[in-house]
Amino acid sequence: RRGHVTFALAGEVSAVFATLATRNSGNPPASMKKSKSSKGKEKKLQHKQRLAEIARSQAIVDEANKLVDPLQHFAAFQKFDRNGLQLTVECKRVSEMSREDLDWTFQLTKDNMQELFIVARDSDSPVGFVNFRYELGDDDTEICYCYEVQVEEVCRSKGLGKFLLQILELLCHR
């Protein structure tokens, strides 16, 4: 409405003018801009906070890797007694496994890793893959099994694994 007057506190008035100036010019007024040194301090603080988050996460991973038996607190999950199966379940490091058990795990993996691979390459060298297959489930439901996702260390934490899984997800929806 024309001629309408609004009363505000001094701080609110300057904020209103700053908002109007920003709307009119597209840039905040000089009094509202952060100095380069305050931007630098803010970036340093954010970086320091990020490093602290990483250190906390790494400490959790380190503690988890120190566990002798990660299943020790989950007694209910150390047995499987369903559908005619009566099994024990254990968690072991590769160094603690018998040669026979280790050979069996790799053979079962090899037997199951059939059909299809999505492979990412850097020129001629493969740097990551997803191994999967399509199957019909016991209840006649279409299933896409993802067996493995592997990415070379130099390509990790760059989104490649997520990208490969997104491709697989697209294939599963077709």
CSV table of N, CA and C in Angstrom, one decimal:
chain,number,residue,atom,x,y,z
A,1,ARG,N,0.8,-1.2,0.0
A,1,ARG,CA,0.0,0.0,0.0
A,1,ARG,C,0.9,1.2,0.0
A,2,ARG,N,0.6,2.2,-0.8
A,2,ARG,CA,1.4,3.5,-0.9
A,2,ARG,C,1.1,4.3,0.4
A,3,GLY,N,2.2,4.9,0.9
A,3,GLY,CA,2.0,5.8,2.0
A,3,GLY,C,2.0,5.1,3.3
A,4,HIS,N,2.1,3.7,3.3
A,4,HIS,CA,2.1,3.0,4.5
A,4,HIS,C,3.4,3.1,5.3
A,5,VAL,N,3.4,3.4,6.5
A,5,VAL,CA,4.6,3.6,7.3
A,5,VAL,C,4.7,2.4,8.3
A,6,THR,N,5.9,1.9,8.5
A,6,THR,CA,6.2,0.8,9.4
A,6,THR,C,7.2,1.3,10.4
A,7,PHE,N,7.0,1.1,11.7
A,7,PHE,CA,7.9,1.4,12.7
A,7,PHE,C,8.7,0.2,13.1
A,8,ALA,N,10.0,0.4,13.3
A,8,ALA,CA,10.8,-0.7,13.7
A,8,ALA,C,12.0,-0.2,14.5
A,9,LEU,N,12.6,-1.2,15.2
A,9,LEU,CA,13.8,-0.8,16.0
A,9,LEU,C,14.9,-0.5,15.1
A,10,ALA,N,15.9,0.2,15.5
A,10,ALA,CA,17.0,0.6,14.7
A,10,ALA,C,17.7,-0.6,14.0
A,11,GLY,N,17.9,-1.7,14.7
A,11,GLY,CA,18.5,-2.9,14.1
A,11,GLY,C,17.7,-3.5,13.0
A,12,GLU,N,16.4,-3.5,13.2
A,12,GLU,CA,15.5,-4.0,12.2
A,12,GLU,C,15.4,-3.1,11.0
A,13,VAL,N,15.5,-1.8,11.2
A,13,VAL,CA,15.5,-0.8,10.0
A,13,VAL,C,16.7,-1.1,9.2
A,14,SER,N,17.9,-1.2,9.8
A,14,SER,CA,19.1,-1.5,9.0
A,14,SER,C,19.0,-2.8,8.2
A,15,ALA,N,18.4,-3.8,8.9
A,15,ALA,CA,18.2,-5.1,8.2
A,15,ALA,C,17.3,-5.0,7.0
A,16,VAL,N,16.2,-4.2,7.2
A,16,VAL,CA,15.3,-3.9,6.1
A,16,VAL,C,15.9,-3.2,4.9
A,17,PHE,N,16.7,-2.2,5.2
A,17,PHE,CA,17.4,-1.5,4.2
A,17,PHE,C,18.4,-2.4,3.5
A,18,ALA,N,19.1,-3.2,4.3
A,18,ALA,CA,20.1,-4.1,3.7
A,18,ALA,C,19.4,-5.1,2.8
A,19,THR,N,18.2,-5.6,3.2
A,19,THR,CA,17.4,-6.5,2.4
A,19,THR,C,17.0,-5.8,1.1
A,20,LEU,N,16.5,-4.6,1.2
A,20,LEU,CA,16.1,-3.9,0.0
A,20,LEU,C,17.2,-3.6,-0.9
A,21,ALA,N,18.4,-3.2,-0.3
A,21,ALA,CA,19.5,-3.0,-1.2
A,21,ALA,C,20.0,-4.2,-1.9
A,22,THR,N,19.9,-5.4,-1.2
A,22,THR,CA,20.3,-6.6,-1.8
A,22,THR,C,19.3,-7.0,-3.0
A,23,ARG,N,18.0,-6.8,-2.7
A,23,ARG,CA,17.0,-7.1,-3.7
A,23,ARG,C,17.2,-6.2,-5.0
A,24,ASN,N,17.5,-4.9,-4.7
A,24,ASN,CA,17.6,-4.0,-5.8
A,24,ASN,C,18.9,-4.2,-6.6
A,25,SER,N,20.0,-4.5,-6.0
A,25,SER,CA,21.3,-4.6,-6.7
A,25,SER,C,21.7,-6.0,-7.0
A,26,GLY,N,21.2,-7.0,-6.2
A,26,GLY,CA,21.6,-8.3,-6.4
A,26,GLY,C,22.8,-8.6,-5.5
A,27,ASN,N,23.4,-7.6,-4.9
A,27,ASN,CA,24.6,-7.8,-4.0
A,27,ASN,C,24.3,-7.2,-2.7
A,28,PRO,N,24.8,-7.8,-1.6
A,28,PRO,CA,24.6,-7.2,-0.3
A,28,PRO,C,25.4,-5.9,-0.2
A,29,PRO,N,24.9,-4.9,0.6
A,29,PRO,CA,25.7,-3.7,0.8
A,29,PRO,C,27.0,-4.0,1.5
A,30,ALA,N,28.0,-3.1,1.3
A,30,ALA,CA,29.3,-3.3,1.8
A,30,ALA,C,29.3,-3.6,3.3
A,31,SER,N,28.4,-2.9,4.1
A,31,SER,CA,28.3,-3.1,5.5
A,31,SER,C,27.9,-4.5,5.9
A,32,MET,N,27.3,-5.2,5.0
A,32,MET,CA,26.8,-6.6,5.2
A,32,MET,C,27.7,-7.7,4.8
A,33,LYS,N,28.7,-7.3,3.9
A,33,LYS,CA,29.6,-8.3,3.4
A,33,LYS,C,30.6,-8.8,4.5
A,34,LYS,N,31.0,-10.0,4.4
A,34,LYS,CA,32.0,-10.5,5.3
A,34,LYS,C,33.4,-10.2,4.8
A,35,SER,N,34.3,-9.8,5.7
A,35,SER,CA,35.6,-9.5,5.2
A,35,SER,C,36.3,-10.8,4.8
A,36,LYS,N,37.4,-10.7,4.0
A,36,LYS,CA,38.1,-11.8,3.6
A,36,LYS,C,38.7,-12.6,4.7
A,37,SER,N,39.2,-11.9,5.8
A,37,SER,CA,39.8,-12.5,6.9
A,37,SER,C,38.7,-13.3,7.7
A,38,SER,N,37.5,-12.8,7.8
A,38,SER,CA,36.4,-13.6,8.5
A,38,SER,C,36.0,-14.8,7.7
A,39,LYS,N,36.0,-14.7,6.4
A,39,LYS,CA,35.7,-15.9,5.5
A,39,LYS,C,36.8,-16.9,5.7
A,40,GLY,N,38.0,-16.5,5.8
A,40,GLY,CA,39.1,-17.4,6.0
A,40,GLY,C,39.0,-18.1,7.4
A,41,LYS,N,38.7,-17.3,8.4
A,41,LYS,CA,38.5,-17.9,9.7
A,41,LYS,C,37.4,-18.9,9.8
A,42,GLU,N,36.3,-18.5,9.1
A,42,GLU,CA,35.2,-19.4,9.0
A,42,GLU,C,35.5,-20.7,8.3
A,43,LYS,N,36.3,-20.6,7.2
A,43,LYS,CA,36.7,-21.8,6.5
A,43,LYS,C,37.6,-22.7,7.4
A,44,LYS,N,38.6,-22.0,8.1
A,44,LYS,CA,39.5,-22.8,9.0
A,44,LYS,C,38.7,-23.5,10.0
A,45,LEU,N,37.7,-22.8,10.6
A,45,LEU,CA,36.9,-23.4,11.7
A,45,LEU,C,36.1,-24.6,11.1
A,46,GLN,N,35.5,-24.5,9.9
A,46,GLN,CA,34.8,-25.6,9.3
A,46,GLN,C,35.7,-26.8,9.0
A,47,HIS,N,36.9,-26.4,8.6
A,47,HIS,CA,37.9,-27.5,8.3
A,47,HIS,C,38.3,-28.2,9.6
A,48,LYS,N,38.5,-27.4,10.6
A,48,LYS,CA,38.9,-28.0,11.9
A,48,LYS,C,37.8,-28.9,12.5
A,49,GLN,N,36.5,-28.5,12.3
A,49,GLN,CA,35.4,-29.3,12.7
A,49,GLN,C,35.3,-30.5,11.9
A,50,ARG,N,35.6,-30.5,10.6
A,50,ARG,CA,35.5,-31.6,9.8
A,50,ARG,C,36.6,-32.6,10.2
A,51,LEU,N,37.8,-32.1,10.4
A,51,LEU,CA,38.9,-33.0,10.9
A,51,LEU,C,38.5,-33.7,12.2
A,52,ALA,N,37.9,-33.0,13.1
A,52,ALA,CA,37.5,-33.5,14.4
A,52,ALA,C,36.4,-34.6,14.2
A,53,GLU,N,35.5,-34.4,13.2
A,53,GLU,CA,34.5,-35.4,12.9
A,53,GLU,C,35.2,-36.7,12.4
A,54,ILE,N,36.1,-36.5,11.5
A,54,ILE,CA,36.8,-37.6,10.9
A,54,ILE,C,37.6,-38.4,12.0
A,55,ALA,N,38.2,-37.7,12.9
A,55,ALA,CA,39.0,-38.3,14.0
A,55,ALA,C,38.1,-39.1,14.9
A,56,ARG,N,36.9,-38.6,15.2
A,56,ARG,CA,35.9,-39.3,16.0
A,56,ARG,C,35.5,-40.6,15.2
A,57,SER,N,35.2,-40.5,14.0
A,57,SER,CA,34.7,-41.6,13.2
A,57,SER,C,35.9,-42.6,13.1
A,58,GLN,N,37.1,-42.2,12.9
A,58,GLN,CA,38.2,-43.1,12.8
A,58,GLN,C,38.4,-43.9,14.1
A,59,ALA,N,38.2,-43.2,15.2
A,59,ALA,CA,38.3,-43.8,16.6
A,59,ALA,C,37.3,-44.9,16.7
A,60,ILE,N,36.1,-44.7,16.2
A,60,ILE,CA,35.0,-45.7,16.3
A,60,ILE,C,35.4,-46.9,15.4
A,61,VAL,N,35.9,-46.7,14.2
A,61,VAL,CA,36.4,-47.7,13.3
A,61,VAL,C,37.5,-48.5,14.0
A,62,ASP,N,38.5,-47.8,14.5
A,62,ASP,CA,39.6,-48.5,15.2
A,62,ASP,C,39.2,-49.4,16.3
A,63,GLU,N,38.2,-48.9,17.1
A,63,GLU,CA,37.7,-49.7,18.3
A,63,GLU,C,37.0,-50.9,17.7
A,64,ALA,N,36.2,-50.8,16.7
A,64,ALA,CA,35.5,-51.9,16.1
A,64,ALA,C,36.5,-52.9,15.6
A,65,ASN,N,37.5,-52.5,14.9
A,65,ASN,CA,38.5,-53.4,14.4
A,65,ASN,C,39.3,-54.1,15.5
A,66,LYS,N,39.4,-53.6,16.7
A,66,LYS,CA,40.1,-54.2,17.8
A,66,LYS,C,39.3,-55.3,18.4
A,67,LEU,N,38.0,-55.4,18.2
A,67,LEU,CA,37.2,-56.4,18.8
A,67,LEU,C,37.6,-57.8,18.3
A,68,VAL,N,37.8,-58.7,19.3
A,68,VAL,CA,38.2,-60.0,19.0
A,68,VAL,C,37.0,-60.8,18.4
A,69,ASP,N,35.8,-60.6,19.0
A,69,ASP,CA,34.6,-61.2,18.4
A,69,ASP,C,33.5,-60.2,18.4
A,70,PRO,N,33.2,-59.6,17.2
A,70,PRO,CA,32.2,-58.6,17.2
A,70,PRO,C,30.8,-59.1,17.5
A,71,LEU,N,30.6,-60.4,17.5
A,71,LEU,CA,29.3,-61.0,17.8
A,71,LEU,C,29.1,-61.3,19.3
A,72,GLN,N,30.1,-61.0,20.1
A,72,GLN,CA,30.1,-61.5,21.5
A,72,GLN,C,28.9,-60.9,22.3
A,73,HIS,N,28.4,-59.7,21.9
A,73,HIS,CA,27.3,-59.1,22.6
A,73,HIS,C,25.9,-59.5,21.9
A,74,PHE,N,25.9,-60.3,21.0
A,74,PHE,CA,24.7,-60.7,20.2
A,74,PHE,C,24.5,-62.2,20.2
A,75,ALA,N,24.3,-62.7,21.4
A,75,ALA,CA,24.2,-64.2,21.6
A,75,ALA,C,23.0,-64.7,20.8
A,76,ALA,N,21.9,-64.0,20.7
A,76,ALA,CA,20.8,-64.4,20.0
A,76,ALA,C,21.1,-64.6,18.5
A,77,PHE,N,22.1,-64.0,18.0
A,77,PHE,CA,22.4,-64.1,16.6
A,77,PHE,C,23.6,-65.1,16.3
A,78,GLN,N,24.0,-65.8,17.3
A,78,GLN,CA,25.0,-66.8,17.1
A,78,GLN,C,24.5,-68.1,16.9
A,79,LYS,N,23.2,-68.2,16.8
A,79,LYS,CA,22.5,-69.5,16.4
A,79,LYS,C,21.4,-69.2,15.4
A,80,PHE,N,21.3,-70.1,14.4
A,80,PHE,CA,20.2,-70.0,13.4
A,80,PHE,C,19.4,-71.3,13.5
A,81,ASP,N,18.2,-71.3,13.9
A,81,ASP,CA,17.4,-72.5,14.1
A,81,ASP,C,16.0,-72.2,13.5
A,82,ARG,N,16.0,-72.3,12.1
A,82,ARG,CA,14.8,-72.1,11.4
A,82,ARG,C,14.7,-72.9,10.1
A,83,ASN,N,13.5,-73.1,9.7
A,83,ASN,CA,13.3,-73.8,8.4
A,83,ASN,C,14.1,-75.1,8.2
A,84,GLY,N,14.2,-75.8,9.3
A,84,GLY,CA,14.9,-77.1,9.2
A,84,GLY,C,16.4,-77.0,9.4
A,85,LEU,N,16.9,-75.8,9.6
A,85,LEU,CA,18.4,-75.6,9.8
A,85,LEU,C,18.7,-75.3,11.3
A,86,GLN,N,19.7,-76.0,11.8
A,86,GLN,CA,20.2,-75.7,13.1
A,86,GLN,C,21.7,-75.4,13.0
A,87,LEU,N,22.0,-74.1,13.0
A,87,LEU,CA,23.4,-73.7,12.7
A,87,LEU,C,23.9,-72.8,13.8
A,88,THR,N,25.3,-72.7,13.9
A,88,THR,CA,25.9,-71.8,14.7
A,88,THR,C,26.5,-70.7,13.8
A,89,VAL,N,26.6,-69.5,14.3
A,89,VAL,CA,27.1,-68.4,13.5
A,89,VAL,C,28.3,-67.8,14.3
A,90,GLU,N,29.4,-67.6,13.6
A,90,GLU,CA,30.6,-67.0,14.2
A,90,GLU,C,31.3,-66.0,13.3
A,91,CYS,N,32.0,-65.1,13.9
A,91,CYS,CA,32.8,-64.1,13.2
A,91,CYS,C,34.3,-64.3,13.4
A,92,LYS,N,35.0,-64.5,12.4
A,92,LYS,CA,36.5,-64.8,12.5
A,92,LYS,C,37.2,-63.9,11.5
A,93,ARG,N,38.4,-63.6,12.0
A,93,ARG,CA,39.4,-62.9,11.1
A,93,ARG,C,40.0,-63.9,10.1
A,94,VAL,N,40.4,-63.5,9.0
A,94,VAL,CA,41.0,-64.4,8.0
A,94,VAL,C,42.2,-65.1,8.6
A,95,SER,N,43.0,-64.5,9.4
A,95,SER,CA,44.1,-65.1,10.0
A,95,SER,C,43.8,-66.2,11.0
A,96,GLU,N,42.5,-66.2,11.5
A,96,GLU,CA,42.1,-67.3,12.4
A,96,GLU,C,41.3,-68.4,11.7
A,97,MET,N,41.1,-68.3,10.5
A,97,MET,CA,40.3,-69.3,9.7
A,97,MET,C,41.2,-70.5,9.3
A,98,SER,N,40.6,-71.7,9.4
A,98,SER,CA,41.4,-72.8,8.9
A,98,SER,C,41.5,-72.7,7.3
A,99,ARG,N,42.5,-73.4,6.8
A,99,ARG,CA,42.7,-73.3,5.4
A,99,ARG,C,41.5,-73.9,4.6
A,100,GLU,N,40.9,-74.9,5.2
A,100,GLU,CA,39.7,-75.5,4.6
A,100,GLU,C,38.5,-74.5,4.5
A,101,ASP,N,38.3,-73.8,5.6
A,101,ASP,CA,37.2,-72.8,5.7
A,101,ASP,C,37.4,-71.7,4.7
A,102,LEU,N,38.7,-71.2,4.7
A,102,LEU,CA,39.0,-70.1,3.8
A,102,LEU,C,38.9,-70.5,2.3
A,103,ASP,N,39.3,-71.7,2.0
A,103,ASP,CA,39.2,-72.2,0.6
A,103,ASP,C,37.7,-72.3,0.3
A,104,TRP,N,36.9,-72.8,1.2
A,104,TRP,CA,35.4,-73.0,1.0
A,104,TRP,C,34.8,-71.6,0.7
A,105,THR,N,35.2,-70.6,1.5
A,105,THR,CA,34.5,-69.3,1.3
A,105,THR,C,34.8,-68.7,-0.1
A,106,PHE,N,36.1,-68.9,-0.5
A,106,PHE,CA,36.4,-68.4,-1.8
A,106,PHE,C,35.8,-69.2,-2.9
A,107,GLN,N,35.7,-70.5,-2.7
A,107,GLN,CA,35.0,-71.3,-3.7
A,107,GLN,C,33.5,-71.0,-3.8
A,108,LEU,N,32.9,-70.8,-2.7
A,108,LEU,CA,31.4,-70.4,-2.7
A,108,LEU,C,31.3,-69.0,-3.4
A,109,THR,N,32.1,-68.1,-3.1
A,109,THR,CA,32.1,-66.8,-3.7
A,109,THR,C,32.3,-67.0,-5.2
A,110,LYS,N,33.2,-67.8,-5.6
A,110,LYS,CA,33.5,-68.0,-7.1
A,110,LYS,C,32.2,-68.6,-7.7
A,111,ASP,N,31.7,-69.6,-7.1
A,111,ASP,CA,30.5,-70.3,-7.6
A,111,ASP,C,29.3,-69.3,-7.8
A,112,ASN,N,29.1,-68.5,-6.8
A,112,ASN,CA,28.0,-67.5,-6.8
A,112,ASN,C,28.2,-66.3,-7.7
A,113,MET,N,29.5,-66.0,-7.9
A,113,MET,CA,29.8,-64.8,-8.8
A,113,MET,C,29.7,-65.2,-10.2
A,114,GLN,N,28.5,-65.3,-10.7
A,114,GLN,CA,28.4,-65.7,-12.1
A,114,GLN,C,27.5,-64.6,-12.8
A,115,GLU,N,27.4,-64.8,-14.1
A,115,GLU,CA,26.5,-64.0,-14.9
A,115,GLU,C,27.1,-62.6,-15.3
A,116,LEU,N,26.9,-61.6,-14.5
A,116,LEU,CA,27.1,-60.2,-15.0
A,116,LEU,C,28.0,-59.4,-14.1
A,117,PHE,N,28.8,-58.5,-14.8
A,117,PHE,CA,29.6,-57.6,-14.1
A,117,PHE,C,29.5,-56.2,-14.7
A,118,ILE,N,29.4,-55.2,-14.0
A,118,ILE,CA,29.5,-53.8,-14.5
A,118,ILE,C,30.9,-53.4,-14.1
A,119,VAL,N,31.7,-53.0,-15.1
A,119,VAL,CA,33.1,-52.7,-14.8
A,119,VAL,C,33.4,-51.3,-15.2
A,120,ALA,N,34.1,-50.5,-14.3
A,120,ALA,CA,34.6,-49.2,-14.6
A,120,ALA,C,36.0,-49.3,-14.9
A,121,ARG,N,36.4,-48.5,-16.0
A,121,ARG,CA,37.8,-48.6,-16.4
A,121,ARG,C,38.4,-47.2,-16.5
A,122,ASP,N,39.7,-47.2,-16.2
A,122,ASP,CA,40.5,-46.0,-16.4
A,122,ASP,C,41.4,-46.3,-17.6
A,123,SER,N,41.1,-45.8,-18.8
A,123,SER,CA,41.8,-46.2,-20.0
A,123,SER,C,41.5,-47.7,-20.2
A,124,ASP,N,42.6,-48.5,-20.1
A,124,ASP,CA,42.4,-50.0,-20.3
A,124,ASP,C,42.4,-50.7,-19.0
A,125,SER,N,42.6,-50.1,-17.8
A,125,SER,CA,42.7,-50.8,-16.6
A,125,SER,C,41.4,-50.7,-15.8
A,126,PRO,N,40.9,-51.9,-15.3
A,126,PRO,CA,39.7,-51.8,-14.5
A,126,PRO,C,40.0,-51.2,-13.2
A,127,VAL,N,39.1,-50.4,-12.6
A,127,VAL,CA,39.3,-49.8,-11.3
A,127,VAL,C,38.1,-50.1,-10.4
A,128,GLY,N,37.1,-50.7,-10.9
A,128,GLY,CA,36.0,-51.0,-10.0
A,128,GLY,C,34.9,-51.9,-10.7
A,129,PHE,N,34.2,-52.6,-9.9
A,129,PHE,CA,33.1,-53.5,-10.5
A,129,PHE,C,32.0,-53.7,-9.5
A,130,VAL,N,30.9,-54.1,-10.1
A,130,VAL,CA,29.7,-54.6,-9.4
A,130,VAL,C,29.4,-56.0,-10.0
A,131,ASN,N,29.3,-57.0,-9.2
A,131,ASN,CA,29.0,-58.3,-9.7
A,131,ASN,C,27.5,-58.6,-9.2
A,132,PHE,N,26.7,-59.0,-10.2
A,132,PHE,CA,25.3,-59.2,-9.9
A,132,PHE,C,24.7,-60.3,-10.8
A,133,ARG,N,23.5,-60.7,-10.5
A,133,ARG,CA,22.7,-61.6,-11.3
A,133,ARG,C,21.3,-61.5,-11.1
A,134,TYR,N,20.5,-61.9,-12.0
A,134,TYR,CA,19.0,-61.9,-11.9
A,134,TYR,C,18.6,-63.3,-11.6
A,135,GLU,N,17.5,-63.4,-10.8
A,135,GLU,CA,17.1,-64.7,-10.5
A,135,GLU,C,15.6,-64.6,-10.1
A,136,LEU,N,14.9,-65.8,-10.1
A,136,LEU,CA,13.5,-65.9,-9.6
A,136,LEU,C,13.6,-66.5,-8.2
A,137,GLY,N,13.0,-65.7,-7.3
A,137,GLY,CA,13.0,-66.2,-5.9
A,137,GLY,C,12.0,-67.4,-5.7
A,138,ASP,N,12.1,-67.9,-4.5
A,138,ASP,CA,11.2,-69.1,-4.1
A,138,ASP,C,9.7,-68.7,-4.2
A,139,ASP,N,9.4,-67.4,-4.0
A,139,ASP,CA,8.0,-67.0,-4.1
A,139,ASP,C,7.7,-66.4,-5.4
A,140,ASP,N,8.5,-66.7,-6.4
A,140,ASP,CA,8.3,-66.3,-7.8
A,140,ASP,C,8.5,-64.8,-7.9
A,141,THR,N,9.2,-64.2,-7.0
A,141,THR,CA,9.6,-62.7,-7.1
A,141,THR,C,10.9,-62.6,-7.9
A,142,GLU,N,10.9,-61.6,-8.8
A,142,GLU,CA,12.1,-61.3,-9.5
A,142,GLU,C,13.1,-60.6,-8.6
A,143,ILE,N,14.4,-61.2,-8.6
A,143,ILE,CA,15.4,-60.7,-7.7
A,143,ILE,C,16.6,-60.3,-8.5
A,144,CYS,N,17.3,-59.2,-8.1
A,144,CYS,CA,18.6,-58.9,-8.6
A,144,CYS,C,19.5,-59.0,-7.4
A,145,TYR,N,20.4,-60.0,-7.4
A,145,TYR,CA,21.4,-60.1,-6.4
A,145,TYR,C,22.6,-59.3,-6.7
A,146,CYS,N,23.0,-58.5,-5.8
A,146,CYS,CA,24.3,-57.8,-5.9
A,146,CYS,C,25.3,-58.6,-5.0
A,147,TYR,N,26.3,-59.2,-5.6
A,147,TYR,CA,27.2,-60.0,-4.8
A,147,TYR,C,28.4,-59.2,-4.3
A,148,GLU,N,28.8,-58.3,-5.1
A,148,GLU,CA,30.1,-57.7,-4.7
A,148,GLU,C,30.2,-56.3,-5.3
A,149,VAL,N,30.8,-55.4,-4.6
A,149,VAL,CA,31.1,-54.1,-5.1
A,149,VAL,C,32.6,-53.9,-4.7
A,150,GLN,N,33.5,-53.7,-5.6
A,150,GLN,CA,34.9,-53.4,-5.3
A,150,GLN,C,35.4,-52.3,-6.1
A,151,VAL,N,36.2,-51.4,-5.4
A,151,VAL,CA,36.8,-50.2,-6.1
A,151,VAL,C,38.2,-50.1,-5.6
A,152,GLU,N,39.1,-49.9,-6.6
A,152,GLU,CA,40.5,-49.8,-6.3
A,152,GLU,C,40.7,-48.6,-5.3
A,153,GLU,N,41.7,-48.7,-4.4
A,153,GLU,CA,41.9,-47.7,-3.4
A,153,GLU,C,42.0,-46.3,-3.9
A,154,VAL,N,42.7,-46.1,-5.1
A,154,VAL,CA,42.9,-44.8,-5.6
A,154,VAL,C,41.6,-44.1,-6.1
A,155,CYS,N,40.6,-44.9,-6.3
A,155,CYS,CA,39.3,-44.4,-6.8
A,155,CYS,C,38.2,-44.4,-5.7
A,156,ARG,N,38.6,-44.7,-4.4
A,156,ARG,CA,37.6,-44.7,-3.3
A,156,ARG,C,37.3,-43.3,-2.9
A,157,SER,N,36.2,-43.2,-2.2
A,157,SER,CA,35.7,-41.9,-1.7
A,157,SER,C,35.5,-40.8,-2.7
A,158,LYS,N,35.3,-41.3,-3.9
A,158,LYS,CA,35.1,-40.3,-5.0
A,158,LYS,C,33.7,-40.5,-5.7
A,159,GLY,N,32.9,-41.4,-5.1
A,159,GLY,CA,31.6,-41.6,-5.6
A,159,GLY,C,31.4,-42.7,-6.7
A,160,LEU,N,32.5,-43.4,-7.0
A,160,LEU,CA,32.4,-44.4,-8.0
A,160,LEU,C,31.6,-45.6,-7.6
A,161,GLY,N,31.7,-46.1,-6.4
A,161,GLY,CA,30.9,-47.2,-5.9
A,161,GLY,C,29.5,-46.9,-5.9
A,162,LYS,N,29.1,-45.7,-5.4
A,162,LYS,CA,27.7,-45.3,-5.4
A,162,LYS,C,27.2,-45.2,-6.9
A,163,PHE,N,28.0,-44.7,-7.8
A,163,PHE,CA,27.6,-44.6,-9.2
A,163,PHE,C,27.3,-45.9,-9.8
A,164,LEU,N,28.2,-46.9,-9.5
A,164,LEU,CA,28.0,-48.3,-10.0
A,164,LEU,C,26.7,-48.9,-9.4
A,165,LEU,N,26.5,-48.6,-8.2
A,165,LEU,CA,25.2,-49.2,-7.6
A,165,LEU,C,24.0,-48.5,-8.1
A,166,GLN,N,24.1,-47.2,-8.5
A,166,GLN,CA,23.0,-46.5,-9.1
A,166,GLN,C,22.7,-47.1,-10.5
A,167,ILE,N,23.7,-47.5,-11.2
A,167,ILE,CA,23.6,-48.1,-12.5
A,167,ILE,C,22.8,-49.5,-12.3
A,168,LEU,N,23.3,-50.2,-11.3
A,168,LEU,CA,22.6,-51.5,-11.0
A,168,LEU,C,21.2,-51.3,-10.6
A,169,GLU,N,20.9,-50.3,-9.8
A,169,GLU,CA,19.5,-50.0,-9.4
A,169,GLU,C,18.7,-49.7,-10.7
A,170,LEU,N,19.2,-48.9,-11.6
A,170,LEU,CA,18.5,-48.7,-12.8
A,170,LEU,C,18.2,-49.9,-13.6
A,171,LEU,N,19.2,-50.8,-13.7
A,171,LEU,CA,19.0,-52.1,-14.4
A,171,LEU,C,17.9,-52.9,-13.7
A,172,CYS,N,17.9,-52.9,-12.4
A,172,CYS,CA,16.9,-53.7,-11.7
A,172,CYS,C,15.5,-53.2,-11.9
A,173,HIS,N,15.3,-52.0,-12.1
A,173,HIS,CA,14.0,-51.4,-12.3
A,173,HIS,C,13.5,-51.6,-13.8
A,174,ARG,N,14.3,-52.0,-14.7
A,174,ARG,CA,13.9,-52.2,-16.1
A,174,ARG,C,13.2,-53.5,-16.2
